[in-house]
Coordinates of C-alpha atoms in Angstrom, one line a residue:
M1176 CA 9.2 -10.2 -17.6
S1177 CA 7.6 -13.5 -16.5
G1178 CA 8.1 -14.9 -13.0
T1179 CA 9.8 -17.9 -14.5
S1180 CA 12.4 -15.9 -16.4
F1181 CA 12.9 -13.8 -13.3
M1182 CA 13.9 -16.9 -11.3
T1183 CA 16.0 -18.4 -14.1
S1184 CA 17.8 -15.3 -15.4
P1185 CA 21.6 -15.2 -14.5
Q1186 CA 21.4 -11.4 -14.2
L1187 CA 18.4 -9.1 -14.0
F1188 CA 17.9 -5.6 -12.7
F1189 CA 14.6 -4.6 -11.1
T1190 CA 13.5 -1.1 -9.9
S1191 CA 10.9 0.0 -7.5
E1192 CA 10.0 3.5 -6.2
S1193 CA 8.4 5.1 -3.2
V1194 CA 7.3 8.6 -2.2
T1195 CA 7.2 10.5 1.1
E1196 CA 4.0 11.5 2.9
G1197 CA 4.4 15.0 1.5
H1198 CA 4.2 13.9 -2.1
P1199 CA 1.0 15.5 -3.6
D1200 CA -0.6 12.1 -4.5
K1201 CA 0.2 10.8 -1.1
I1202 CA -1.4 13.9 0.6
C1203 CA -4.6 13.0 -1.2
D1204 CA -4.4 9.3 -0.2
Q1205 CA -3.9 10.3 3.5
V1206 CA -6.7 12.8 3.5
S1207 CA -9.0 10.2 1.9
D1208 CA -8.1 7.6 4.5
A1209 CA -8.3 10.1 7.3
V1210 CA -11.9 10.9 6.3
L1211 CA -12.6 7.2 6.2
D1212 CA -11.1 6.7 9.7
A1213 CA -13.1 9.6 11.2
I1214 CA -16.4 8.2 9.8
I1215 CA -15.8 4.5 10.5
A1216 CA -14.7 5.3 14.1
E1217 CA -18.3 6.5 14.8
D1218 CA -20.2 4.4 12.2
P1219 CA -18.4 1.1 11.4
D1220 CA -21.1 0.2 8.8
A1221 CA -20.6 3.4 6.8
R1222 CA -20.1 3.2 3.1
V1223 CA -17.2 5.5 2.1
A1224 CA -15.6 6.2 -1.2
C1225 CA -13.7 9.3 -0.7
E1226 CA -11.2 10.8 -3.2
C1227 CA -9.2 14.0 -3.2
A1228 CA -7.4 16.2 -5.6
T1229 CA -4.9 18.9 -4.8
T1230 CA -3.0 21.7 -6.5
T1231 CA -1.5 25.0 -5.4
G1232 CA -3.4 26.3 -2.4
L1233 CA -6.3 23.9 -2.9
M1234 CA -7.7 20.6 -1.6
I1235 CA -10.8 19.1 -3.2
V1236 CA -12.5 16.3 -1.3
M1237 CA -15.2 14.4 -3.2
G1238 CA -16.9 11.1 -3.3
E1239 CA -19.9 9.0 -2.2
I1240 CA -20.5 8.6 1.6
T1241 CA -23.5 7.0 3.3
T1242 CA -23.3 7.3 7.1
S1243 CA -25.3 7.9 10.2
T1244 CA -22.7 10.1 11.7
Y1245 CA -21.3 13.6 10.9
V1246 CA -17.7 14.6 10.4
E1247 CA -16.2 18.0 9.7
I1248 CA -14.4 16.8 6.6
A1249 CA -12.6 20.1 6.0
D1250 CA -11.2 20.0 9.5
V1251 CA -10.0 16.4 9.0
A1252 CA -8.3 17.5 5.7
R1253 CA -6.5 20.4 7.3
E1254 CA -5.3 18.4 10.3
T1255 CA -4.0 15.7 8.1
I1256 CA -2.1 18.3 6.0
R1257 CA -0.7 19.7 9.2
E1258 CA 0.5 16.3 10.4
I1259 CA 2.3 15.8 7.1
G1260 CA 4.2 19.0 7.7
Y1261 CA 2.7 21.6 5.4
T1262 CA 2.3 24.3 8.0
R1263 CA 3.9 27.4 6.5
A1264 CA 3.2 29.2 3.2
K1265 CA 6.9 29.2 2.3
Y1266 CA 6.7 25.4 2.0
G1267 CA 4.3 26.0 -1.0
F1268 CA 1.2 24.7 0.8
D1269 CA -0.3 25.7 4.2
C1270 CA -2.9 23.7 6.1
D1271 CA -4.5 26.8 7.6
T1272 CA -4.8 28.9 4.5
C1273 CA -5.4 26.4 1.7
G1274 CA -8.8 26.3 0.2
V1275 CA -10.9 23.1 1.0
I1276 CA -13.7 22.3 -1.4
L1277 CA -16.2 19.5 -0.6
S1278 CA -18.4 17.7 -3.1
I1279 CA -20.0 14.7 -1.3
K1280 CA -23.1 12.7 -2.1
E1281 CA -24.5 9.3 -1.0
Q1282 CA -23.6 6.0 -2.4
S1283 CA -25.5 5.1 -5.6
R1284 CA -28.7 3.1 -4.7
D1285 CA -27.9 0.8 -7.6
I1286 CA -24.6 -0.1 -6.1
A1287 CA -26.1 -0.4 -2.6
L1288 CA -28.6 -3.0 -3.9
G1289 CA -25.8 -5.4 -4.4
V1290 CA -23.8 -4.6 -1.3
D1291 CA -26.8 -4.7 1.0
K1292 CA -28.0 -8.0 -0.2
A1293 CA -25.8 -10.4 -2.2
L1294 CA -27.0 -12.3 -5.2
E1295 CA -26.9 -15.5 -3.2
A1296 CA -29.2 -14.0 -0.6
K1297 CA -31.7 -12.8 -3.3
R1298 CA -31.8 -16.3 -4.8
G1299 CA -32.2 -17.9 -1.3
A1300 CA -29.1 -20.0 -1.9
M1301 CA -27.3 -18.9 1.2
N1302 CA -25.3 -21.4 3.3
D1303 CA -24.3 -18.7 5.8
E1304 CA -26.9 -15.9 6.1
E1305 CA -24.6 -13.5 7.9
I1306 CA -21.6 -13.9 5.6
E1307 CA -23.5 -14.1 2.3
A1308 CA -25.8 -11.2 3.0
I1309 CA -23.1 -8.8 1.7
G1310 CA -22.1 -8.7 -1.9
A1311 CA -18.9 -7.4 -3.4
G1312 CA -18.9 -3.6 -3.7
D1313 CA -17.5 -3.8 -7.3
Q1314 CA -16.2 -6.1 -9.9
G1315 CA -12.5 -6.6 -10.5
M1316 CA -9.5 -8.7 -9.8
M1317 CA -7.2 -8.3 -6.8
I1318 CA -3.6 -9.6 -6.3
G1319 CA -1.7 -10.9 -3.3
F1320 CA 2.0 -11.6 -3.3
A1321 CA 4.7 -12.8 -1.0
C1322 CA 8.3 -13.9 -1.4
T1323 CA 11.3 -14.8 0.8
E1324 CA 13.6 -11.9 -0.2
T1325 CA 13.0 -10.0 3.1
P1326 CA 11.9 -10.8 6.7
E1327 CA 8.6 -9.1 5.8
L1328 CA 8.2 -11.6 2.9
M1329 CA 8.2 -8.7 0.5
P1330 CA 10.3 -7.8 -2.6
L1331 CA 13.6 -6.1 -1.6
P1332 CA 13.4 -3.1 -4.0
I1333 CA 10.1 -1.8 -2.7
M1334 CA 11.1 -2.3 1.0
L1335 CA 14.3 -0.4 0.6
A1336 CA 12.5 2.4 -1.3
H1337 CA 9.9 2.7 1.5
R1338 CA 12.5 2.7 4.2
L1339 CA 14.5 5.5 2.5
C1340 CA 11.4 7.7 2.3
Q1341 CA 10.5 6.9 5.9
R1342 CA 14.1 7.8 6.9
M1343 CA 13.9 11.1 5.1
A1344 CA 10.7 11.9 6.9
E1345 CA 12.3 11.0 10.2
L1346 CA 15.3 13.3 9.5
R1347 CA 12.9 16.1 8.7
K1348 CA 10.6 15.7 11.7
S1349 CA 13.4 15.2 14.2
K1350 CA 15.2 18.3 12.9
A1351 CA 18.3 16.2 12.3
L1352 CA 18.2 17.7 8.8
P1353 CA 16.0 20.8 9.4
Y1354 CA 16.2 22.0 5.8
L1355 CA 14.2 19.1 4.5
R1356 CA 10.6 19.7 3.5
P1357 CA 7.7 17.2 3.2
D1358 CA 7.9 16.2 -0.5
G1359 CA 10.3 13.5 -1.7
K1360 CA 10.8 10.3 -3.6
S1361 CA 13.1 7.3 -3.7
Q1362 CA 14.0 4.7 -6.3
V1363 CA 16.0 1.6 -5.8
T1364 CA 17.4 -0.8 -8.5
V1365 CA 18.5 -4.2 -7.3
E1366 CA 20.6 -6.7 -9.3
Y1367 CA 19.3 -10.3 -9.1
Q1368 CA 21.0 -13.5 -10.0
Y1369 CA 18.6 -16.4 -10.6
G1370 CA 15.9 -14.7 -8.6
V1371 CA 18.2 -13.9 -5.6
P1372 CA 19.1 -10.2 -4.8
K1373 CA 22.8 -9.8 -4.9
R1374 CA 23.5 -6.0 -4.7
V1375 CA 21.9 -2.6 -5.0
D1376 CA 22.9 -1.2 -8.4
T1377 CA 21.3 2.3 -8.2
I1378 CA 19.7 4.6 -5.6
V1379 CA 17.8 7.7 -6.6
L1380 CA 16.6 10.2 -4.0
A1381 CA 14.6 13.4 -4.5
A1382 CA 14.3 15.5 -1.3
Q1383 CA 12.4 18.9 -1.2
H1384 CA 14.6 21.4 0.7
A1385 CA 15.0 25.0 1.8
P1386 CA 16.3 27.3 -0.9
D1387 CA 19.5 28.3 1.0
V1388 CA 21.0 24.8 1.1
E1389 CA 23.5 23.7 -1.5
Q1390 CA 23.4 20.5 -3.4
P1391 CA 26.7 19.0 -2.1
Q1392 CA 25.5 19.3 1.5
I1393 CA 22.2 17.6 0.7
S1394 CA 23.9 14.7 -1.1
A1395 CA 26.5 14.2 1.7
D1396 CA 23.8 14.3 4.4
L1397 CA 21.4 11.9 2.7
L1398 CA 24.2 9.5 1.9
A1399 CA 25.4 9.4 5.5
Q1400 CA 22.1 9.6 7.4
A1401 CA 19.6 8.0 5.0
I1402 CA 21.3 5.6 2.5
N1403 CA 24.0 4.3 4.9
H1404 CA 21.4 4.1 7.7
V1405 CA 18.9 2.1 5.6
V1406 CA 20.7 0.0 3.0
P1407 CA 22.7 -3.0 4.3
Q1408 CA 26.4 -2.3 3.6
D1409 CA 26.9 -5.7 2.0
L1410 CA 24.4 -4.7 -0.7
L1411 CA 26.5 -1.6 -1.6
D1412 CA 29.7 -1.6 -3.5
D1413 CA 32.0 0.7 -5.5
E1414 CA 29.7 0.2 -8.6
T1415 CA 26.5 1.4 -6.8
K1416 CA 25.3 4.5 -8.5
I1417 CA 23.7 7.2 -6.3
F1418 CA 21.7 10.2 -7.5
V1419 CA 20.4 12.9 -5.1
N1420 CA 18.2 15.7 -6.5
A1421 CA 19.5 15.0 -10.0
T1422 CA 18.3 18.3 -11.4
G1423 CA 20.4 20.1 -8.8
R1424 CA 17.5 21.8 -7.0
F1425 CA 14.1 20.7 -5.4
V1426 CA 12.7 23.7 -3.6
T1427 CA 9.3 23.9 -5.3
G1428 CA 7.4 20.8 -4.2
G1429 CA 4.2 19.4 -2.9
P1430 CA 0.9 20.7 -4.5
Q1431 CA 2.7 23.8 -5.6
G1432 CA 5.0 21.8 -7.8
D1433 CA 2.6 19.1 -9.0
A1434 CA -1.1 18.3 -8.8
G1435 CA -2.1 15.3 -6.7
V1436 CA -4.9 12.7 -6.9
T1437 CA -6.0 9.9 -4.7
G1438 CA -5.1 6.4 -6.0
R1439 CA -2.3 7.5 -8.4
K1440 CA 0.4 5.5 -6.5
I1441 CA -1.0 2.0 -6.6
I1442 CA 2.3 0.4 -7.4
V1443 CA 4.0 2.2 -4.5
D1444 CA 1.1 1.0 -2.3
T1445 CA 1.6 -2.6 -3.2
Y1446 CA 4.6 -4.6 -4.4
G1447 CA 6.7 -2.0 -6.4
G1448 CA 5.8 -3.6 -9.7
V1449 CA 7.0 -7.1 -8.9
A1450 CA 3.5 -8.5 -8.8
R1451 CA 0.7 -7.7 -11.2
H1452 CA -2.1 -5.3 -10.2
G1453 CA -5.8 -5.3 -10.7
G1454 CA -5.9 -1.5 -11.1
G1455 CA -8.1 -0.5 -8.2
C1456 CA -6.7 1.8 -5.5
F1457 CA -7.2 1.3 -1.7
S1458 CA -7.3 4.7 0.0
G1459 CA -10.7 6.3 0.9
K1460 CA -12.6 3.0 0.5
D1461 CA -14.5 1.2 3.3
P1462 CA -13.9 -2.6 3.5
T1463 CA -17.1 -3.5 1.5
K1464 CA -15.0 -2.4 -1.5
V1465 CA -13.1 -5.5 -2.5
D1466 CA -10.5 -3.4 -4.3
R1467 CA -9.2 -2.9 -0.7
S1468 CA -10.4 -5.7 1.4
A1469 CA -9.8 -8.6 -1.0
S1470 CA -6.3 -7.2 -1.8
Y1471 CA -5.6 -7.3 1.9
M1472 CA -7.0 -10.9 2.2
A1473 CA -5.0 -12.0 -0.9
R1474 CA -1.8 -10.6 0.7
Y1475 CA -2.7 -12.4 4.0
I1476 CA -3.1 -15.7 2.1
A1477 CA 0.0 -15.3 0.1
K1478 CA 2.1 -14.4 3.1
N1479 CA 0.9 -17.3 5.1
L1480 CA 1.5 -19.8 2.3
V1481 CA 5.1 -18.5 1.9
A1482 CA 5.7 -18.4 5.6
A1483 CA 4.5 -22.0 5.7
G1484 CA 7.2 -22.9 3.2
L1485 CA 4.8 -24.0 0.5
A1486 CA 6.6 -21.7 -2.0
D1487 CA 9.4 -19.2 -2.0
R1488 CA 7.5 -16.8 -4.3
L1489 CA 3.8 -16.8 -4.7
E1490 CA 1.2 -14.6 -6.5
L1491 CA -2.5 -15.0 -6.0
Q1492 CA -5.3 -13.5 -8.1
V1493 CA -9.0 -13.4 -7.0
S1494 CA -11.9 -11.9 -9.0
Y1495 CA -15.4 -10.7 -8.1
A1496 CA -18.7 -9.5 -9.6
I1497 CA -20.5 -6.6 -8.1
G1498 CA -23.3 -7.7 -5.8
V1499 CA -22.0 -11.3 -5.6
A1500 CA -20.5 -12.6 -2.4
R1501 CA -18.5 -15.6 -3.7
P1502 CA -15.4 -14.9 -5.8
L1503 CA -15.5 -15.9 -9.4
S1504 CA -12.0 -17.2 -9.8
L1505 CA -8.9 -18.0 -7.9
M1506 CA -5.4 -18.4 -9.5
V1507 CA -2.1 -19.2 -7.8
E1508 CA 1.3 -18.9 -9.5
T1509 CA 4.5 -20.1 -7.7
F1510 CA 7.0 -19.4 -10.4
G1511 CA 8.6 -22.8 -10.1
T1512 CA 9.3 -22.4 -6.4
G1513 CA 6.3 -24.4 -5.1
K1514 CA 7.0 -27.4 -2.8
I1515 CA 3.6 -28.9 -3.6
P1516 CA 1.5 -28.7 -6.7
D1517 CA -0.5 -25.4 -7.2
E1518 CA -3.7 -27.4 -7.2
R1519 CA -3.1 -28.6 -3.7
I1520 CA -2.3 -25.0 -2.7
I1521 CA -5.6 -23.8 -4.0
A1522 CA -7.4 -26.7 -2.1
L1523 CA -5.7 -25.5 1.1
I1524 CA -6.9 -21.9 0.4
D1525 CA -10.4 -23.1 -0.1
T1526 CA -10.2 -25.0 3.2
H1527 CA -8.6 -22.3 5.4
F1528 CA -9.6 -18.9 4.0
D1529 CA -13.0 -17.4 3.3
L1530 CA -12.9 -14.9 0.4
R1531 CA -16.5 -13.6 0.7
P1532 CA -16.5 -9.9 1.6
A1533 CA -18.3 -10.2 4.9
A1534 CA -15.9 -13.0 6.0
I1535 CA -12.9 -10.9 5.0
I1536 CA -14.2 -8.0 7.1
R1537 CA -14.8 -10.4 10.0
D1538 CA -11.6 -12.3 9.8
L1539 CA -9.3 -9.3 9.4
D1540 CA -11.4 -7.1 11.7
L1541 CA -11.6 -4.3 9.1
R1542 CA -14.5 -2.1 10.4
R1543 CA -12.0 -0.1 12.5
P1544 CA -10.2 3.2 11.9
I1545 CA -6.8 1.7 10.9
Y1546 CA -6.5 3.0 7.4
K1547 CA -4.8 6.4 7.5
A1548 CA -1.6 4.8 8.7
T1549 CA -1.5 2.6 5.5
A1550 CA -1.8 5.6 3.2
A1551 CA 2.0 6.3 3.2
Y1552 CA 5.0 3.9 2.9
G1553 CA 3.0 1.0 1.6
H1554 CA 0.1 -1.2 2.7
F1555 CA 2.1 -4.4 2.8
G1556 CA 5.2 -5.5 4.7
R1557 CA 4.3 -3.2 7.6
N1558 CA 5.2 -4.2 11.1
D1559 CA 4.9 -0.6 12.4
I1560 CA 1.1 -0.3 12.1
D1561 CA -2.0 -2.3 12.9
A1562 CA -2.2 -4.4 9.7
P1563 CA -4.0 -7.7 10.4
W1564 CA -3.3 -8.9 6.9
E1565 CA 0.4 -9.2 7.8
R1566 CA -0.2 -11.9 10.4
T1567 CA 1.2 -15.4 9.7
D1568 CA -1.1 -17.1 12.2
K1569 CA -2.1 -19.9 9.7
A1570 CA 1.3 -20.8 8.6
D1571 CA 1.7 -23.7 11.0
I1572 CA -1.5 -25.5 10.0
L1573 CA -0.9 -24.9 6.3
R1574 CA 2.6 -26.4 6.7
K1575 CA 1.3 -29.4 8.6
E1576 CA -1.6 -30.1 6.1
A1577 CA 0.8 -29.8 3.2
G1578 CA 3.0 -32.5 4.8
L1579 CA 6.0 -30.2 5.2
A1580 CA 6.1 -30.1 9.0

């Protein structure tokens, strides 16, 4: 599906999903980012690439970490699992009794060569010694996206899916629905007409629960206290299809029901499949890794451009080579919604945003322990956490310079 056909189709159905913090993949994302936060809080210049895997009764923490501080990684993992809600063996996973295996080594010296000193610095071609001293931590392409479908300038399906999962977690933690357990998923299908969301066609919820609760009660409770609480009533109608625990039972969940791995929910983490994806995950990576930091900057740029009114729908791609500070390419797509030519938008980006890794870290203030909060319910469209890439502080100047003020 191209962006243009999306905007010109008289009827189109688009689906996005989310997962709760107790989903096994999300447990791993949160442990990875909790380790990063614990290290970067003491050593902001640390190099961290922390990944996890989990299965029944076991959490494996592995990766490459170079730091001047010391962190009890096993304790960080157990506390994170506790906060998620796996505190009793009958839930299928227990923070106090699960095994935690560590396999940590330092960052490769070959990679460090490019991060410590960018190619521009080696060639003596630096215009800004501080900014061009750091090279990109890897090659790759990163995507930013924004659209006018929601106040957060995010696609509607992924925002509804996130909010449904957050609501299920709220109902569990507040004991409003005490039979709920940490694992869960949501899926939302929205019907669009000419690129505008018109109604919610289908909602799918999967909620881990205690074994003594019957399916009719779970369905009725989640309809009343989750779906009707989250989804605007004008988007629901008699034709909206709702499925809750479609197999009829979801008692075995979390790492007991499915293995988990860091970075396996990259579409949940970003735009729900509406935008393209470069393939790199975010969690467990310090901001010298452009998989994370450049994706945050790309979102920041796209959101400011849409907030400025330069387009109703905008996707941005930036690419890097390992050890090189300056990006290799920059692409903008406005899907026929741009108010000025794409070439002018790119010129505005070049003027007002610096995409070199050290500048991204500086401008978004990324050497801080702000990452664990991003590891569940999406990295974008968040106004409930410290997410500097969600600011729209450059929208006014972009609007003015584009001649749209």
